[in-house]
Backbone as JSON Lines, residues from 0, in Angstrom:
{"i":0,"aa":"M","n":[180.47,24.24,115.52],"ca":[179.05,23.75,115.55],"c":[179.15,22.37,116.23]}
{"i":1,"aa":"V","n":[178.07,22.05,117.13],"ca":[178.16,21.2,117.87],"c":[177.47,20.06,117.0]}
{"i":2,"aa":"P","n":[178.09,18.89,116.84],"ca":[177.29,17.74,116.13],"c":[176.16,17.3,116.59]}
{"i":3,"aa":"R","n":[175.04,17.01,115.62],"ca":[173.99,16.67,116.05],"c":[173.11,16.07,114.9]}
{"i":4,"aa":"V","n":[172.07,15.4,115.31],"ca":[171.32,14.41,114.43],"c":[170.27,15.54,113.57]}
{"i":5,"aa":"A","n":[170.4,15.24,112.46],"ca":[169.74,16.24,111.6],"c":[168.15,15.6,111.26]}
{"i":6,"aa":"A","n":[168.3,14.17,111.14],"ca":[166.99,13.45,110.9],"c":[167.24,12.0,110.89]}
{"i":7,"aa":"V","n":[166.18,11.03,111.33],"ca":[166.58,9.54,111.36],"c":[165.55,8.92,110.48]}
{"i":8,"aa":"H","n":[165.9,7.64,110.15],"ca":[165.01,7.05,108.87],"c":[165.08,5.65,109.02]}
{"i":9,"aa":"S","n":[163.94,5.03,108.48],"ca":[164.13,3.27,108.48],"c":[163.03,3.12,107.38]}
{"i":10,"aa":"H","n":[163.2,1.85,107.01],"ca":[162.0,1.14,106.15],"c":[162.08,-0.36,106.49]}
{"i":11,"aa":"T","n":[160.68,-0.89,106.35],"ca":[160.7,-2.41,106.74],"c":[160.98,-2.94,105.49]}
{"i":12,"aa":"S","n":[161.01,-2.58,104.36],"ca":[161.38,-3.4,103.04],"c":[162.86,-2.87,102.69]}
{"i":13,"aa":"H","n":[163.44,-3.88,101.68],"ca":[164.58,-3.49,101.14],"c":[164.54,-2.47,100.08]}
{"i":14,"aa":"T","n":[164.14,-1.2,100.2],"ca":[163.98,-0.19,99.53],"c":[165.4,0.57,99.43]}
{"i":15,"aa":"F","n":[165.77,1.51,98.16],"ca":[166.51,2.26,98.21],"c":[166.61,3.27,99.39]}
{"i":16,"aa":"S","n":[165.49,4.04,99.39],"ca":[165.44,5.17,100.07],"c":[164.52,4.66,101.53]}
{"i":17,"aa":"K","n":[164.84,5.37,102.4],"ca":[164.09,5.15,103.69],"c":[163.36,6.32,104.19]}
{"i":18,"aa":"L","n":[162.15,5.9,104.85],"ca":[161.05,6.94,105.36],"c":[161.78,7.9,106.6]}
{"i":19,"aa":"T","n":[161.63,9.04,106.62],"ca":[161.94,9.83,107.68],"c":[160.86,9.63,108.79]}
{"i":20,"aa":"R","n":[161.59,9.5,110.13],"ca":[160.57,9.13,111.25],"c":[161.01,10.24,112.4]}
{"i":21,"aa":"E","n":[160.07,10.21,113.55],"ca":[160.27,11.07,114.42],"c":[161.53,10.52,115.5]}
{"i":22,"aa":"S","n":[161.51,9.39,115.49],"ca":[162.74,8.86,116.19],"c":[162.98,7.33,115.59]}
{"i":23,"aa":"I","n":[163.99,6.79,115.95],"ca":[164.31,5.38,115.72],"c":[164.85,4.75,116.95]}
{"i":24,"aa":"T","n":[164.74,3.37,117.17],"ca":[165.1,2.63,118.39],"c":[166.26,1.82,117.73]}
{"i":25,"aa":"L","n":[167.43,1.99,118.37],"ca":[168.6,0.98,118.02],"c":[168.59,0.06,119.06]}
{"i":26,"aa":"L","n":[168.64,-1.22,118.6],"ca":[168.93,-2.52,119.11],"c":[170.19,-3.06,119.4]}
{"i":27,"aa":"E","n":[170.9,-3.14,120.51],"ca":[171.98,-3.78,120.81],"c":[172.47,-4.93,119.82]}
{"i":28,"aa":"G","n":[173.33,-4.79,119.2],"ca":[173.98,-5.92,118.16],"c":[173.24,-6.31,117.11]}
{"i":29,"aa":"L","n":[172.07,-5.57,116.73],"ca":[171.11,-5.88,115.47],"c":[170.9,-4.76,114.77]}
{"i":30,"aa":"G","n":[170.7,-3.38,115.37],"ca":[170.61,-2.41,114.28],"c":[169.22,-1.61,114.66]}
{"i":31,"aa":"V","n":[168.58,-0.98,113.57],"ca":[167.58,0.01,113.68],"c":[166.32,-1.13,114.0]}
{"i":32,"aa":"E","n":[165.54,-0.94,114.86],"ca":[164.36,-1.87,115.09],"c":[163.16,-1.59,113.81]}
{"i":33,"aa":"G","n":[162.81,-2.68,113.41],"ca":[161.87,-2.4,112.28],"c":[162.67,-2.33,110.85]}
{"i":34,"aa":"D","n":[163.77,-2.04,110.68],"ca":[164.45,-1.68,109.48],"c":[164.88,-2.92,108.8]}
{"i":35,"aa":"A","n":[164.79,-2.97,107.24],"ca":[164.92,-4.46,106.79],"c":[166.56,-4.7,106.84]}
{"i":36,"aa":"H","n":[167.41,-3.91,107.45],"ca":[168.58,-4.38,107.38],"c":[169.24,-4.67,109.14]}
{"i":37,"aa":"C","n":[167.8,-4.8,110.11],"ca":[168.15,-4.99,111.31],"c":[168.68,-6.71,111.29]}
{"i":38,"aa":"G","n":[169.84,-7.15,111.91],"ca":[169.9,-8.37,112.31],"c":[171.48,-8.47,112.6]}
{"i":39,"aa":"A","n":[171.7,-9.68,113.44],"ca":[173.01,-9.89,113.91],"c":[173.98,-10.25,112.69]}
{"i":40,"aa":"T","n":[173.52,-11.04,111.82],"ca":[174.26,-11.3,110.62],"c":[173.57,-10.54,109.36]}
{"i":41,"aa":"V","n":[174.5,-10.62,108.2],"ca":[174.18,-9.63,107.23],"c":[172.8,-9.66,106.6]}
{"i":42,"aa":"Q","n":[172.17,-8.43,106.37],"ca":[170.81,-8.32,105.81],"c":[170.67,-7.76,104.27]}
{"i":43,"aa":"H","n":[171.83,-7.09,103.79],"ca":[171.93,-6.56,102.67],"c":[171.85,-7.88,101.53]}
{"i":44,"aa":"L","n":[170.9,-7.58,100.68],"ca":[170.63,-8.72,99.81],"c":[171.81,-9.4,99.07]}
{"i":45,"aa":"S","n":[172.61,-8.57,98.53],"ca":[173.81,-9.24,97.84],"c":[174.93,-9.78,98.81]}
{"i":46,"aa":"R","n":[174.96,-9.42,100.22],"ca":[175.64,-10.31,101.13],"c":[175.13,-11.36,101.56]}
{"i":47,"aa":"V","n":[173.95,-11.47,101.68],"ca":[172.99,-12.45,102.14],"c":[173.12,-13.68,101.12]}
{"i":48,"aa":"A","n":[173.13,-13.22,99.7],"ca":[173.24,-14.25,98.56],"c":[174.63,-14.82,98.66]}
{"i":49,"aa":"A","n":[175.57,-14.01,99.09],"ca":[177.04,-14.45,99.09],"c":[177.35,-15.27,100.15]}
{"i":50,"aa":"D","n":[177.0,-14.93,101.38],"ca":[177.19,-15.79,102.71],"c":[176.35,-15.04,103.94]}
{"i":51,"aa":"P","n":[175.21,-15.69,103.94],"ca":[174.21,-15.25,104.93],"c":[174.66,-15.29,106.39]}
{"i":52,"aa":"S","n":[175.87,-16.09,106.72],"ca":[176.27,-16.29,108.09],"c":[177.36,-15.13,108.41]}
{"i":53,"aa":"Q","n":[177.61,-14.22,107.58],"ca":[178.45,-13.08,107.82],"c":[177.96,-12.23,109.03]}
{"i":54,"aa":"P","n":[178.6,-11.7,109.91],"ca":[178.18,-10.89,110.69],"c":[177.89,-9.51,110.11]}
{"i":55,"aa":"N","n":[176.76,-9.06,110.65],"ca":[176.18,-7.72,110.11],"c":[177.14,-6.41,110.69]}
{"i":56,"aa":"L","n":[178.23,-5.89,109.93],"ca":[178.87,-4.84,110.13],"c":[178.16,-3.48,109.79]}
{"i":57,"aa":"R","n":[176.96,-3.67,108.91],"ca":[176.37,-2.48,108.41],"c":[174.98,-2.41,109.08]}
{"i":58,"aa":"Q","n":[174.87,-2.3,110.39],"ca":[173.62,-2.36,110.99],"c":[172.97,-1.11,110.95]}
{"i":59,"aa":"V","n":[173.85,-0.03,110.97],"ca":[173.4,1.42,111.07],"c":[174.07,2.25,109.93]}
{"i":60,"aa":"H","n":[173.36,2.8,109.05],"ca":[174.25,3.48,108.13],"c":[174.02,5.14,108.56]}
{"i":61,"aa":"L","n":[175.04,5.95,108.65],"ca":[174.84,7.23,108.72],"c":[175.74,8.04,107.69]}
{"i":62,"aa":"I","n":[175.0,9.33,107.4],"ca":[175.56,10.02,106.07],"c":[175.49,11.48,106.8]}
{"i":63,"aa":"H","n":[176.55,12.28,106.45],"ca":[176.8,13.67,106.93],"c":[175.91,14.5,106.08]}
{"i":64,"aa":"G","n":[174.95,15.3,106.72],"ca":[174.13,16.25,105.87],"c":[174.77,17.18,105.13]}
{"i":65,"aa":"E","n":[176.01,17.68,105.24],"ca":[176.67,18.33,104.44],"c":[176.83,17.59,102.93]}
{"i":66,"aa":"L","n":[176.93,16.58,102.88],"ca":[177.03,15.87,101.7],"c":[176.12,16.26,100.83]}
{"i":67,"aa":"F","n":[174.36,16.43,101.38],"ca":[173.56,16.72,100.42],"c":[173.58,18.2,99.93]}
{"i":68,"aa":"D","n":[174.32,19.08,100.82],"ca":[174.76,20.55,100.24],"c":[175.43,20.31,99.06]}
{"i":69,"aa":"Q","n":[176.67,19.44,99.24],"ca":[177.5,19.36,98.1],"c":[176.99,19.0,96.71]}
{"i":70,"aa":"L","n":[176.12,17.98,96.98],"ca":[175.32,17.23,95.72],"c":[174.35,18.13,95.16]}
{"i":71,"aa":"R","n":[173.71,19.2,96.06],"ca":[172.87,20.16,95.55],"c":[173.66,21.18,94.58]}
{"i":72,"aa":"A","n":[174.97,21.38,95.23],"ca":[175.58,22.69,94.27],"c":[176.15,22.05,93.14]}
{"i":73,"aa":"S","n":[176.27,20.52,93.04],"ca":[176.67,19.79,91.93],"c":[175.23,19.49,90.88]}
{"i":74,"aa":"G","n":[174.12,19.88,91.33],"ca":[172.9,19.69,90.41],"c":[172.13,18.49,90.87]}
{"i":75,"aa":"H","n":[172.53,17.9,91.91],"ca":[171.54,16.74,92.4],"c":[170.67,17.26,93.7]}
{"i":76,"aa":"G","n":[169.64,17.19,93.25],"ca":[168.74,17.33,94.54],"c":[168.32,16.02,95.32]}
{"i":77,"aa":"V","n":[168.97,16.07,96.39],"ca":[168.87,14.5,97.26],"c":[168.48,15.04,98.85]}
{"i":78,"aa":"E","n":[167.44,14.45,99.31],"ca":[167.14,14.94,100.51],"c":[167.48,13.83,101.57]}
{"i":79,"aa":"P","n":[167.53,13.98,102.85],"ca":[167.99,13.19,103.85],"c":[167.15,11.77,103.93]}
{"i":80,"aa":"G","n":[167.58,10.87,103.89],"ca":[166.81,9.46,103.92],"c":[166.84,9.03,102.45]}
{"i":81,"aa":"E","n":[166.97,9.66,101.52],"ca":[166.91,9.31,100.15],"c":[168.15,8.29,99.63]}
{"i":82,"aa":"L","n":[169.13,8.54,100.25],"ca":[170.2,7.59,99.9],"c":[170.39,6.36,100.89]}
{"i":83,"aa":"G","n":[169.35,6.07,101.67],"ca":[169.06,5.07,102.49],"c":[169.88,4.86,103.77]}
{"i":84,"aa":"E","n":[170.21,6.09,104.19],"ca":[170.91,6.22,105.66],"c":[169.76,6.1,106.76]}
{"i":85,"aa":"N","n":[170.19,5.67,107.8],"ca":[169.26,5.66,109.21],"c":[169.38,6.9,109.95]}
{"i":86,"aa":"I","n":[170.92,7.52,109.89],"ca":[170.8,8.72,110.72],"c":[171.68,9.74,109.63]}
{"i":87,"aa":"T","n":[170.97,11.07,109.68],"ca":[171.53,11.93,108.83],"c":[172.36,13.15,109.99]}
{"i":88,"aa":"T","n":[173.49,13.38,109.89],"ca":[174.03,14.09,110.87],"c":[174.45,15.53,110.37]}
{"i":89,"aa":"R","n":[174.92,16.29,111.26],"ca":[175.4,17.88,111.03],"c":[176.31,18.1,111.73]}
{"i":90,"aa":"G","n":[177.56,18.81,111.44],"ca":[178.46,18.97,112.14],"c":[179.53,18.22,112.61]}
{"i":91,"aa":"I","n":[179.78,17.05,111.98],"ca":[180.83,16.04,112.1],"c":[181.11,15.26,110.89]}
{"i":92,"aa":"D","n":[182.55,15.44,110.89],"ca":[183.16,14.67,109.7],"c":[183.08,13.34,109.81]}
{"i":93,"aa":"L","n":[182.08,12.55,109.58],"ca":[181.99,11.02,109.74],"c":[183.05,10.54,108.82]}
{"i":94,"aa":"L","n":[183.43,10.84,107.74],"ca":[184.44,10.19,106.91],"c":[185.8,10.32,107.38]}
{"i":95,"aa":"A","n":[186.14,11.11,108.26],"ca":[187.35,11.18,108.91],"c":[187.41,10.34,110.22]}
{"i":96,"aa":"L","n":[186.47,9.91,110.73],"ca":[186.49,9.15,111.85],"c":[187.28,7.72,111.71]}
{"i":97,"aa":"P","n":[188.09,7.23,112.63],"ca":[188.89,5.76,112.7],"c":[188.01,4.79,112.94]}
{"i":98,"aa":"V","n":[188.35,3.75,112.38],"ca":[187.5,2.55,112.65],"c":[187.55,2.53,114.17]}
{"i":99,"aa":"G","n":[186.3,1.96,114.8],"ca":[186.11,1.93,116.28],"c":[185.77,3.05,116.96]}
{"i":100,"aa":"A","n":[185.52,4.1,116.39],"ca":[185.02,5.39,116.86],"c":[183.74,5.37,117.49]}
{"i":101,"aa":"R","n":[183.29,5.73,118.59],"ca":[181.91,5.33,118.98],"c":[181.13,6.83,118.98]}
{"i":102,"aa":"L","n":[180.1,6.8,118.61],"ca":[178.89,7.87,118.48],"c":[177.83,7.55,119.69]}
{"i":103,"aa":"R","n":[177.89,8.55,120.37],"ca":[176.82,8.47,121.29],"c":[175.76,9.38,121.18]}
{"i":104,"aa":"F","n":[174.67,8.97,121.14],"ca":[173.25,9.67,120.94],"c":[172.37,9.44,122.39]}
{"i":105,"aa":"G","n":[172.52,10.11,123.16],"ca":[171.85,10.0,124.6],"c":[172.49,8.64,125.03]}
{"i":106,"aa":"D","n":[171.65,7.5,125.27],"ca":[172.3,6.53,125.65],"c":[172.69,5.44,124.69]}
{"i":107,"aa":"A","n":[172.07,5.81,123.48],"ca":[172.58,4.8,122.32],"c":[173.92,5.09,121.94]}
{"i":108,"aa":"V","n":[174.47,4.03,121.52],"ca":[175.96,4.04,121.01],"c":[176.22,3.15,119.9]}
{"i":109,"aa":"V","n":[176.6,3.78,118.72],"ca":[177.29,3.06,117.57],"c":[178.56,3.45,117.27]}
{"i":110,"aa":"T","n":[179.13,2.01,117.0],"ca":[180.54,1.95,116.77],"c":[180.6,2.06,115.26]}
{"i":111,"aa":"I","n":[181.59,2.75,115.03],"ca":[181.85,2.79,113.41],"c":[182.7,1.78,113.0]}
{"i":112,"aa":"T","n":[182.25,0.86,111.85],"ca":[182.97,-0.17,111.25],"c":[183.7,0.12,110.02]}
{"i":113,"aa":"G","n":[183.1,1.15,109.1],"ca":[183.77,1.48,107.7],"c":[182.85,2.03,107.11]}
{"i":114,"aa":"L","n":[183.29,2.33,105.58],"ca":[182.76,3.48,104.85],"c":[181.7,2.39,103.97]}
{"i":115,"aa":"R","n":[180.62,3.01,103.66],"ca":[179.52,2.66,102.74],"c":[179.93,2.64,101.39]}
{"i":116,"aa":"N","n":[180.12,1.5,100.62],"ca":[180.63,1.03,99.36],"c":[179.18,1.4,98.3]}
{"i":117,"aa":"P","n":[179.18,2.66,97.56],"ca":[178.24,3.0,96.88],"c":[178.26,2.13,95.71]}
{"i":118,"aa":"C","n":[177.01,1.75,95.17],"ca":[176.78,0.96,94.13],"c":[175.92,1.45,92.98]}
{"i":119,"aa":"Q","n":[175.59,0.78,92.18],"ca":[174.92,1.13,90.81],"c":[173.28,1.69,90.99]}
{"i":120,"aa":"Q","n":[172.92,1.29,92.13],"ca":[171.84,1.68,92.57],"c":[171.56,3.1,92.97]}
{"i":121,"aa":"I","n":[172.68,3.91,93.18],"ca":[172.61,5.38,93.5],"c":[172.46,5.81,92.05]}
{"i":122,"aa":"N","n":[172.81,5.61,90.89],"ca":[172.58,5.97,89.57],"c":[171.27,5.62,89.02]}
{"i":123,"aa":"D","n":[170.73,4.6,89.52],"ca":[169.38,4.13,89.26],"c":[168.44,5.05,89.9]}
{"i":124,"aa":"F","n":[168.72,5.58,91.21],"ca":[167.96,6.63,91.95],"c":[168.17,7.86,91.05]}
{"i":125,"aa":"Q","n":[169.43,8.31,90.65],"ca":[169.48,9.63,90.06],"c":[170.67,9.51,89.24]}
{"i":126,"aa":"S","n":[170.5,9.57,87.94],"ca":[171.61,9.53,86.87],"c":[172.49,10.48,87.2]}
{"i":127,"aa":"G","n":[174.13,9.84,86.99],"ca":[175.11,10.65,87.19],"c":[175.56,10.74,88.73]}
{"i":128,"aa":"L","n":[174.72,10.29,89.7],"ca":[174.97,10.6,91.28],"c":[176.11,9.9,91.79]}
{"i":129,"aa":"L","n":[176.23,8.73,91.18],"ca":[177.59,7.83,91.6],"c":[178.67,8.36,91.37]}
{"i":130,"aa":"K","n":[178.86,9.08,90.4],"ca":[180.21,9.87,90.11],"c":[180.5,10.99,91.28]}
{"i":131,"aa":"Q","n":[179.2,11.44,91.82],"ca":[179.71,12.52,92.89],"c":[179.84,12.01,94.28]}
{"i":132,"aa":"V","n":[179.48,10.57,94.43],"ca":[179.76,10.18,95.84],"c":[180.95,9.08,95.69]}
{"i":133,"aa":"I","n":[181.55,8.65,94.59],"ca":[182.69,7.9,94.78],"c":[183.67,8.48,93.53]}
{"i":134,"aa":"K","n":[184.82,8.94,94.16],"ca":[185.7,9.46,93.08],"c":[187.02,9.09,93.39]}
{"i":135,"aa":"T","n":[187.73,9.6,92.61],"ca":[189.35,9.14,92.69],"c":[190.28,10.52,92.87]}
{"i":136,"aa":"D","n":[191.21,10.37,94.0],"ca":[192.0,11.57,94.51],"c":[193.27,11.62,93.51]}
{"i":137,"aa":"D","n":[193.91,12.72,93.69],"ca":[195.01,12.77,92.89],"c":[196.27,11.66,92.87]}
{"i":138,"aa":"E","n":[196.22,10.82,94.05],"ca":[196.88,9.77,94.18],"c":[196.34,8.56,93.31]}
{"i":139,"aa":"G","n":[195.42,8.61,92.99],"ca":[194.54,7.47,92.28],"c":[193.76,6.58,93.13]}
{"i":140,"aa":"Q","n":[193.65,7.14,94.45],"ca":[193.04,6.3,95.29],"c":[191.28,6.67,95.46]}
{"i":141,"aa":"V","n":[190.76,5.7,95.57],"ca":[189.08,5.74,95.37],"c":[188.66,6.41,96.73]}
{"i":142,"aa":"V","n":[188.02,7.37,96.6],"ca":[187.3,7.98,97.68],"c":[185.8,7.9,97.73]}
{"i":143,"aa":"R","n":[185.29,7.07,98.99],"ca":[183.98,7.1,99.04],"c":[183.16,8.05,99.91]}
{"i":144,"aa":"L","n":[182.23,8.8,99.6],"ca":[181.67,9.9,100.24],"c":[180.03,9.78,100.8]}
{"i":145,"aa":"A","n":[179.64,8.34,100.5],"ca":[178.26,8.12,100.71],"c":[177.86,7.59,102.21]}
{"i":146,"aa":"G","n":[178.99,7.86,103.21],"ca":[178.63,7.89,104.61],"c":[179.41,6.66,105.26]}
{"i":147,"aa":"V","n":[179.16,6.43,106.41],"ca":[179.67,5.37,107.04],"c":[178.8,4.09,107.64]}
{"i":148,"aa":"M","n":[179.12,2.98,107.97],"ca":[178.51,2.09,108.71],"c":[178.89,1.78,110.2]}
{"i":149,"aa":"G","n":[177.75,1.27,110.78],"ca":[178.36,0.81,112.07],"c":[177.35,-0.29,112.81]}
{"i":150,"aa":"I","n":[177.86,-0.57,113.93],"ca":[176.87,-1.6,114.75],"c":[176.67,-0.83,115.93]}
{"i":151,"aa":"V","n":[175.54,-1.64,116.4],"ca":[174.87,-0.97,117.83],"c":[175.41,-1.59,118.87]}
{"i":152,"aa":"S","n":[176.39,-0.45,119.6],"ca":[177.17,-1.09,120.99],"c":[176.2,-1.09,122.1]}
{"i":153,"aa":"R","n":[175.11,-0.06,122.12],"ca":[174.28,0.16,123.02],"c":[172.99,0.65,122.67]}
{"i":154,"aa":"G","n":[171.81,-0.04,123.08],"ca":[170.8,0.24,122.38],"c":[169.94,1.69,122.77]}
{"i":155,"aa":"G","n":[169.04,2.06,122.36],"ca":[168.43,3.51,122.89],"c":[167.56,4.13,121.63]}
{"i":156,"aa":"T","n":[167.21,5.23,121.92],"ca":[166.21,5.97,120.78],"c":[167.06,7.13,120.22]}
{"i":157,"aa":"V","n":[166.99,7.25,119.2],"ca":[167.81,8.54,118.41],"c":[166.65,9.1,117.93]}
{"i":158,"aa":"A","n":[166.78,10.44,118.05],"ca":[165.72,11.52,117.54],"c":[166.49,12.78,116.65]}
{"i":159,"aa":"A","n":[165.72,13.46,115.9],"ca":[166.48,14.57,115.31],"c":[166.63,15.71,116.4]}
{"i":160,"aa":"G","n":[167.71,16.33,116.2],"ca":[168.04,17.41,117.12],"c":[169.03,17.04,118.16]}
{"i":161,"aa":"E","n":[168.94,15.84,118.47],"ca":[170.04,15.25,119.79],"c":[171.39,15.46,119.31]}
{"i":162,"aa":"T","n":[172.23,15.91,120.32],"ca":[173.6,15.99,120.26],"c":[174.37,14.74,119.96]}
{"i":163,"aa":"I","n":[175.6,14.7,119.42],"ca":[176.31,13.4,119.23],"c":[177.54,13.56,119.72]}
{"i":164,"aa":"D","n":[178.09,12.76,120.7],"ca":[179.31,12.73,121.34],"c":[180.34,11.78,120.68]}
{"i":165,"aa":"V","n":[181.45,12.16,120.33],"ca":[182.33,11.34,119.67],"c":[183.31,10.84,120.71]}
{"i":166,"aa":"E","n":[183.53,9.42,120.87],"ca":[184.61,8.84,121.45],"c":[185.62,8.12,120.49]}
{"i":167,"aa":"L","n":[186.83,8.67,120.56],"ca":[187.67,7.82,119.62],"c":[188.56,6.76,120.34]}
{"i":168,"aa":"P","n":[188.71,5.68,119.52],"ca":[189.09,4.42,120.17],"c":[190.7,4.78,120.71]}
{"i":169,"aa":"P","n":[191.4,3.92,121.34],"ca":[192.9,3.97,121.5],"c":[193.63,4.0,120.2]}
{"i":170,"aa":"T","n":[194.67,4.83,120.33],"ca":[195.66,4.67,119.16],"c":[196.27,3.54,119.16]}
{"i":171,"aa":"P","n":[196.97,3.06,118.19],"ca":[196.85,3.72,116.78],"c":[195.53,3.79,116.3]}
{"i":172,"aa":"H","n":[195.11,5.05,115.42],"ca":[193.79,4.93,114.72],"c":[194.0,4.34,113.29]}
{"i":173,"aa":"F","n":[193.04,3.66,112.74],"ca":[193.07,3.08,111.66],"c":[191.87,3.87,110.63]}
{"i":174,"aa":"P","n":[192.4,4.14,109.43],"ca":[191.12,5.03,108.58],"c":[190.18,3.69,108.14]}
{"i":175,"aa":"L","n":[189.08,4.41,107.85],"ca":[187.9,3.63,107.6],"c":[188.36,3.13,106.03]}
{"i":176,"aa":"T","n":[187.69,1.86,105.92],"ca":[187.71,1.28,104.47],"c":[186.25,0.72,104.06]}
{"i":177,"aa":"R","n":[186.11,-0.04,103.14],"ca":[184.58,-0.04,102.88],"c":[184.21,-1.37,103.45]}
{"i":178,"aa":"V","n":[183.04,-1.63,104.0],"ca":[182.46,-2.66,104.8],"c":[181.21,-3.32,103.78]}
């Protein structure tokens, strides 16, 4: 399956879910134009409270649409955009990408910085959902399934249906950790 954009989302307010759009515009070094999380420094409210001068490594949130299939199978009906992502993908294992992988959407480029760290807001959205998106593997390691975060390395427009090209960074590759 060719990796594709399934849907795109943004919201001007700090709401948990984002609205589905026909397209979004990525602004280099900032994020999604008009989105509450757009900015060169942190925009997530808890991080702003801790240190508002931190660089924003969470400009764009991406979730693989296959997660929604898994959640439905476990009894949780969740639709694209409802977990707060900006870009919903299909056909790409986002969680297996290394730090620094670059995703190209036409002219736009997002560089992957790490994993989304799911929080209690997910349970507030739907009871029991947090246990489905953060788990512990057989070795006792925490596994985060709620998508990846990235920065905009080149601006441009992204719309549903576009193909995604993946460029891996030079080796050695480093696994994603929470950002």
